[in-house]
Short mmCIF file of C-alpha atoms in Angstrom, two decimals:
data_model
loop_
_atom_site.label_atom_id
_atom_site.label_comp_id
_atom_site.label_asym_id
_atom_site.label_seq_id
_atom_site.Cartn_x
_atom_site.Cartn_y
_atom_site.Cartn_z
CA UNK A 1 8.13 43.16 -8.13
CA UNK A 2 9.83 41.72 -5.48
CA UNK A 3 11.05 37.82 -5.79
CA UNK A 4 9.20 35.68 -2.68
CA UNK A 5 12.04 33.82 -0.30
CA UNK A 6 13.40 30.52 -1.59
CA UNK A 7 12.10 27.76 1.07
CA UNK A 8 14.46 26.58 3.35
CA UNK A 9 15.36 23.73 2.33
CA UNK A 10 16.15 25.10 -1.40
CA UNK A 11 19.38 26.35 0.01
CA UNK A 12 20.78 22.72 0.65
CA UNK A 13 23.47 21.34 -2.04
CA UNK A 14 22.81 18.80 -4.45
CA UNK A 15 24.72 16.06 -4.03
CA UNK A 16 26.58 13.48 -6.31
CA UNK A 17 24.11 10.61 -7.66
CA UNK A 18 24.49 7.29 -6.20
CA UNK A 19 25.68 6.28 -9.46
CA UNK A 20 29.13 7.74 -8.75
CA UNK A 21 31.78 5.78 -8.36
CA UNK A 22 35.55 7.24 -6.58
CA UNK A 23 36.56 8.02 -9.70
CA UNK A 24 33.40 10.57 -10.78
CA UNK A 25 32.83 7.99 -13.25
CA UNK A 26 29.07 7.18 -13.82
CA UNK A 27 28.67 3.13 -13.41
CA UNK A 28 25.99 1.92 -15.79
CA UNK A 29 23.57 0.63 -14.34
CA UNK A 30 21.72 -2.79 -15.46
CA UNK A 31 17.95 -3.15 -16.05
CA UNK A 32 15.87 -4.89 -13.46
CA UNK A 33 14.16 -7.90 -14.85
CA UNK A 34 13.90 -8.89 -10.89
CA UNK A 35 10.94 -11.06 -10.20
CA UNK A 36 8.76 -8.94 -7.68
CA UNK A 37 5.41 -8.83 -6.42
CA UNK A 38 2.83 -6.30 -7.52
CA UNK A 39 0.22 -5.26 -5.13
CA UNK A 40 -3.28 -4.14 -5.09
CA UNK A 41 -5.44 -2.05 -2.74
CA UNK A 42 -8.85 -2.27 -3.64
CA UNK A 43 -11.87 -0.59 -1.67
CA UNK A 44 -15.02 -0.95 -2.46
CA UNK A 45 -18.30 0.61 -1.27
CA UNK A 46 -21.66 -0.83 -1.46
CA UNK A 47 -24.84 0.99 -2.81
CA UNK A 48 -27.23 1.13 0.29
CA UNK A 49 -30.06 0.22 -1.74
CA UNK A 50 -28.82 -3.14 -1.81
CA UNK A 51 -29.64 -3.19 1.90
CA UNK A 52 -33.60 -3.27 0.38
CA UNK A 53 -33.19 -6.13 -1.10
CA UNK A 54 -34.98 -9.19 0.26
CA UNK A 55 -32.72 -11.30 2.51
CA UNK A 56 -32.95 -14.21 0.38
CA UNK A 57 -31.70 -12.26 -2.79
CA UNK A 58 -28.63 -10.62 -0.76
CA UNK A 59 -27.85 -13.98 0.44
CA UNK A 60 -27.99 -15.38 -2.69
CA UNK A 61 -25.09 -12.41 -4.21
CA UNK A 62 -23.53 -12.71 -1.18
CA UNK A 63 -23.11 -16.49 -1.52
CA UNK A 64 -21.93 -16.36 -5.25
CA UNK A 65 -19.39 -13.09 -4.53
CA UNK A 66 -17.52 -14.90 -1.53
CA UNK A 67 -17.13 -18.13 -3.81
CA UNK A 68 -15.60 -16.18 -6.35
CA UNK A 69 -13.11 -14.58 -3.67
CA UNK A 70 -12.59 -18.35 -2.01
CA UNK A 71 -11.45 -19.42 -5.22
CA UNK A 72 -8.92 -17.08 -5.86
CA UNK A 73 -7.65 -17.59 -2.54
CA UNK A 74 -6.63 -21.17 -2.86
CA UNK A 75 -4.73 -20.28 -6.10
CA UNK A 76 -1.22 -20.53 -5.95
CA UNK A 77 -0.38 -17.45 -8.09
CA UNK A 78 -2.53 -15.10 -5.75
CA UNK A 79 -2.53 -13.86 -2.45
CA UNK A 80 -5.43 -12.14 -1.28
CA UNK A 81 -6.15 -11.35 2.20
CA UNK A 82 -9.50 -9.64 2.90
CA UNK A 83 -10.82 -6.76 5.48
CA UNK A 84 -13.99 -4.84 6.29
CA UNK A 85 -14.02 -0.90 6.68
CA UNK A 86 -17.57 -1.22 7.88
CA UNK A 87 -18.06 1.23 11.06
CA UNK A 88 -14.75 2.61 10.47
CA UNK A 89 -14.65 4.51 7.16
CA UNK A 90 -18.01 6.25 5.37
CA UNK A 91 -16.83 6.26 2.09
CA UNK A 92 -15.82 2.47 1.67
CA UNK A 93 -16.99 -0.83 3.19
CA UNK A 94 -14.23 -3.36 2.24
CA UNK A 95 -11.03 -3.89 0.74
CA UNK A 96 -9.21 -6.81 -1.42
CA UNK A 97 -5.17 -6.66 -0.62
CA UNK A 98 -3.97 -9.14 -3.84
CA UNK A 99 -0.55 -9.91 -4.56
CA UNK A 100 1.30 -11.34 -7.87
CA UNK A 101 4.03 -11.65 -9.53
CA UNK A 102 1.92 -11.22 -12.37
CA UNK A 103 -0.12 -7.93 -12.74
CA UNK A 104 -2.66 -9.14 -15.21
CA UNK A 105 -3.98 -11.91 -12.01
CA UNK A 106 -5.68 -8.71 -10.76
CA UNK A 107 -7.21 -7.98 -13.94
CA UNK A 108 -8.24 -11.46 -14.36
CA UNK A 109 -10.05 -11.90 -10.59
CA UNK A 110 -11.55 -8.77 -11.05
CA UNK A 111 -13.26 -9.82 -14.43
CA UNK A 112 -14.51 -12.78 -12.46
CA UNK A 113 -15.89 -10.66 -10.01
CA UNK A 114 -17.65 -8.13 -12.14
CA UNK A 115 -19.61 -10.92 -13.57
CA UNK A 116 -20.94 -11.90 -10.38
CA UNK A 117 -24.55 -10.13 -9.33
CA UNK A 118 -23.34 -8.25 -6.73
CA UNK A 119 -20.83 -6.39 -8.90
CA UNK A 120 -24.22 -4.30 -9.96
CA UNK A 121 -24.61 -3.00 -6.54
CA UNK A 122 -20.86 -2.74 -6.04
CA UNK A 123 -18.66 1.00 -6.48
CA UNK A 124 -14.59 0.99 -6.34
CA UNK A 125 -14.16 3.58 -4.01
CA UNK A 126 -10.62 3.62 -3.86
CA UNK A 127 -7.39 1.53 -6.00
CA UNK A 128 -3.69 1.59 -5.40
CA UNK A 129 -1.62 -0.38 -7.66
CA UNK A 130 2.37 -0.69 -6.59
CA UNK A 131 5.37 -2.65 -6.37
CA UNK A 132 7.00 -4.51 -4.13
CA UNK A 133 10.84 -4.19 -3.55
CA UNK A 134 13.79 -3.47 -0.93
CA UNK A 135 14.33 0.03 0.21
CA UNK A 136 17.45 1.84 -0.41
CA UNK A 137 17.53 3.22 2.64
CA UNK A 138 17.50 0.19 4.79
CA UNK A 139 19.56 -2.41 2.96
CA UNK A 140 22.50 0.22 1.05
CA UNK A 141 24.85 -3.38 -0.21
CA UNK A 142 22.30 -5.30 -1.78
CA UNK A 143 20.51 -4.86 -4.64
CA UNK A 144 16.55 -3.29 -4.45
CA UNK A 145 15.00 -6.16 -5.75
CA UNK A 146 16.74 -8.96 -4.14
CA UNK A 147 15.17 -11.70 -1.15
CA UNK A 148 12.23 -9.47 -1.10
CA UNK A 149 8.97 -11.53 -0.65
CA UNK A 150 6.19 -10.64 1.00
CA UNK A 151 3.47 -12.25 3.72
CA UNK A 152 1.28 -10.03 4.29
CA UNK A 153 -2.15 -10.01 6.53
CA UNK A 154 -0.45 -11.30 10.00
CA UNK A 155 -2.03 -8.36 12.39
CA UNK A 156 -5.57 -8.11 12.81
CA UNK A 157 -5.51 -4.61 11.55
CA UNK A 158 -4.23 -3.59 8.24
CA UNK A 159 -2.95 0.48 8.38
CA UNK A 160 -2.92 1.51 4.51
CA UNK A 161 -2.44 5.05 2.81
CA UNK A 162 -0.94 6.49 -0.75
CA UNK A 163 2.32 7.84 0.18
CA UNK A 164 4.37 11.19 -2.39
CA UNK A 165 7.29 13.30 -1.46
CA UNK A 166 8.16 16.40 -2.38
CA UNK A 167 10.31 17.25 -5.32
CA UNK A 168 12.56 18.86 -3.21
CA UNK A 169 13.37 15.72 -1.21
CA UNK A 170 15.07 14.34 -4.71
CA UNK A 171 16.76 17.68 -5.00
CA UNK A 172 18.43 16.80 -1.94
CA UNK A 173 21.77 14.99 -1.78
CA UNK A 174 21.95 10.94 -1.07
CA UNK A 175 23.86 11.86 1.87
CA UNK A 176 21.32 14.23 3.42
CA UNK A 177 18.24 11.36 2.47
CA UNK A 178 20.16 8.75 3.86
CA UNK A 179 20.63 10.80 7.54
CA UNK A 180 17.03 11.67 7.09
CA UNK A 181 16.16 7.94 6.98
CA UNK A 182 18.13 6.74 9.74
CA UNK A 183 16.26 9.01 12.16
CA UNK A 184 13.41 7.86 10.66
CA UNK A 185 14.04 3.73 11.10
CA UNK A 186 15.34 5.09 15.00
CA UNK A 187 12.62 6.30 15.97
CA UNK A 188 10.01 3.95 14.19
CA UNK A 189 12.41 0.74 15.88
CA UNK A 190 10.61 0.86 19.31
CA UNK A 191 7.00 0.18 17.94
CA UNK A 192 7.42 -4.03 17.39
CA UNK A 193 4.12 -4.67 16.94
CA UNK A 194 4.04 -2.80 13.87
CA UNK A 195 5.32 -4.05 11.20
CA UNK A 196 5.86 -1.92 8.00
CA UNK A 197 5.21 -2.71 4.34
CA UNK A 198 5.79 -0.08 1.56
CA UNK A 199 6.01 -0.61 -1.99
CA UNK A 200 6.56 1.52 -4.64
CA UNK A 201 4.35 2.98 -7.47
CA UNK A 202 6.39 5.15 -9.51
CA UNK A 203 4.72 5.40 -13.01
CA UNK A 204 2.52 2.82 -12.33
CA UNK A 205 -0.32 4.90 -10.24
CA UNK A 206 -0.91 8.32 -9.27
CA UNK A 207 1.25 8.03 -6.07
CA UNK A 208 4.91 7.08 -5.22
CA UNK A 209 4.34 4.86 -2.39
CA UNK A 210 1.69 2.58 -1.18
CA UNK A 211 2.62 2.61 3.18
CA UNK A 212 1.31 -0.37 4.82
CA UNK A 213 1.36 -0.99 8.63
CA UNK A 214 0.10 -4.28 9.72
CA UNK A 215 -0.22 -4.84 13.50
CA UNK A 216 -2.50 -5.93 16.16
CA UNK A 217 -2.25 -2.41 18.01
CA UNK A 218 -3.84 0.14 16.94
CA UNK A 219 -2.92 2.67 19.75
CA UNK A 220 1.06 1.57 19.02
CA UNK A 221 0.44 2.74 15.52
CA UNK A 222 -0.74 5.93 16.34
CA UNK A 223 1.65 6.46 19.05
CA UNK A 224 4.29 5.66 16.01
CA UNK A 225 2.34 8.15 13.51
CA UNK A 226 2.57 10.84 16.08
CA UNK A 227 6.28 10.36 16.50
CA UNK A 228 7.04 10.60 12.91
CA UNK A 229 5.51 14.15 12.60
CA UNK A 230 8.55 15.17 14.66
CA UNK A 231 11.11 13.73 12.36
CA UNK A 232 12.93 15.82 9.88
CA UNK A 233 11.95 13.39 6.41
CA UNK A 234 8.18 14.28 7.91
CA UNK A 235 8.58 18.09 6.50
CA UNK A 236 8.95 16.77 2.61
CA UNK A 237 5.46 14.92 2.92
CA UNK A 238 3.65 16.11 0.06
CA UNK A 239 0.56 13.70 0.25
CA UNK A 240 -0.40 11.18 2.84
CA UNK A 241 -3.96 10.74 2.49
CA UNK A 242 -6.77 9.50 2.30
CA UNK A 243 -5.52 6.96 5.09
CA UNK A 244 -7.45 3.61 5.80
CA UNK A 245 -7.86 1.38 8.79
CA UNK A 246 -8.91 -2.17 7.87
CA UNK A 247 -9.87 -4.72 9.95
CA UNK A 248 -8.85 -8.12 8.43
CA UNK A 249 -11.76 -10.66 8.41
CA UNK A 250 -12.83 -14.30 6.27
CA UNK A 251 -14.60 -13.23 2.87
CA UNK A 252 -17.54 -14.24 4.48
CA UNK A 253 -17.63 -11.45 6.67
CA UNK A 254 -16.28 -8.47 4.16
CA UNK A 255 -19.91 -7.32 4.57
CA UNK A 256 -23.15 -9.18 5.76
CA UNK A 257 -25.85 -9.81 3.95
#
């Protein structure tokens, strides 16, 4: 039987590990107890025969789900920032974007949620959990975790999708990443009115990555999408769907009544 080829990109070395010091020595590394910010991407989809509902009943869930949400937003432990999918994806109608340093906040709004009526007519379509922290590739001096807070929700449009490499892109040497990268953050730096959030999920949800792109232009972002395909990092995409565009809006309006 004859063997199959070896991709193409098999045939590149593997480098040293960052780790390395001059000497070949391996420096230990220290654990991260960092303080960070975990994220959460939760979609939702509502069952249409809530729709049948008299309007005074809907108003009335309505009424008692957005007070829920209103609460959490004035807490000081929380952000959550809120957008409607309505018109603009079929299998999802809104989405909750929550942020804590404490994971167990999302477990703890959510329980207040599901209590509410409208949970009953309520279906998580979609969850991404991740963490938020400084990439490698961008800041090489300073540690991953440091000055890294986040404010989200500034565009009117919120660009989100689950984000996984191939193995072969950690096969490949930190020197070969790192070139990959800067061609990469060249050719994403003339698209200012995106700006990019991506946090990091490694074995805390299905996916590596959680990617991000807030702006108030869509056709900049897919102008800036369309570039990327062109890059070299593009061909060690693995996954990079199902992608989302959300349009941020009051919890009043993350569906009508």
């Amino acid at each position: 039987m004859t063997a199959e080829p070896a991709p193409a990109h098999a045939a590149r070395p593997r480098g040293p590990m960052v780790e390395l010091d001059p000497s070949g020595r391996v420096n230990p590394k220290e654990p991260d107890r960092a303080r960070r910010q975990f994220l959460n991407y939760a979609f939702f989809r509502i069952d249409p025969a809530f729709r049948r509902l008299p309007r005074e009943e809907r108003c009335a869930l309505h009424r008692e789900y957005v007070e829920v949400l209103r609460r959490w937003a004035a807490r000081d432990d929380v952000i959550l920032r809120t957008y409607t999918l309505e018109g603009l994806r079929a299998d999802c109608d809104f989405m909750l974007w929550r942020i804590a340093h404490d994971v167990r906040r999302f477990n703890e709004m959510q329980r207040d949620l599901n209590a509410t009526g409208m949970a009953g007519w309520l279906s998580p379509a979609y969850s991404f959990l991740s963490l938020q922290k400084r990439s490698q590739y961008v800041n090489r001096i300073e540690g991953s975790g440091q000055g890294v807070e986040l404010l989200p929700g500034e565009g009117q449009f919120l660009f989100v999708y689950p984000f996984v490499k191939t193995r072969a892109w950690y096969a490949l040497s930190p020197h070969a990443r790192q070139g990959m990268m800067d061609e990469h953050i060249h050719v994403s730096a003339p698209f200012k009115g995106v700006r990019l959030n991506t946090s990091y999920s490694y074995g805390i949800d299905d996916q590596e990555f959680v990617v991000a792109f807030d702006s108030d232009y869509p056709q900049e972002f897919v102008d800036l999408v369309g570039r990327l395909r062109f890059t070299e990092a593009s061909l060690y995409t693995q996954r990079d769907t199902p992608m989302f565009t959300c349009l941020k809006t009051t919890p009043e309006n993350i569906f009508t009544p």
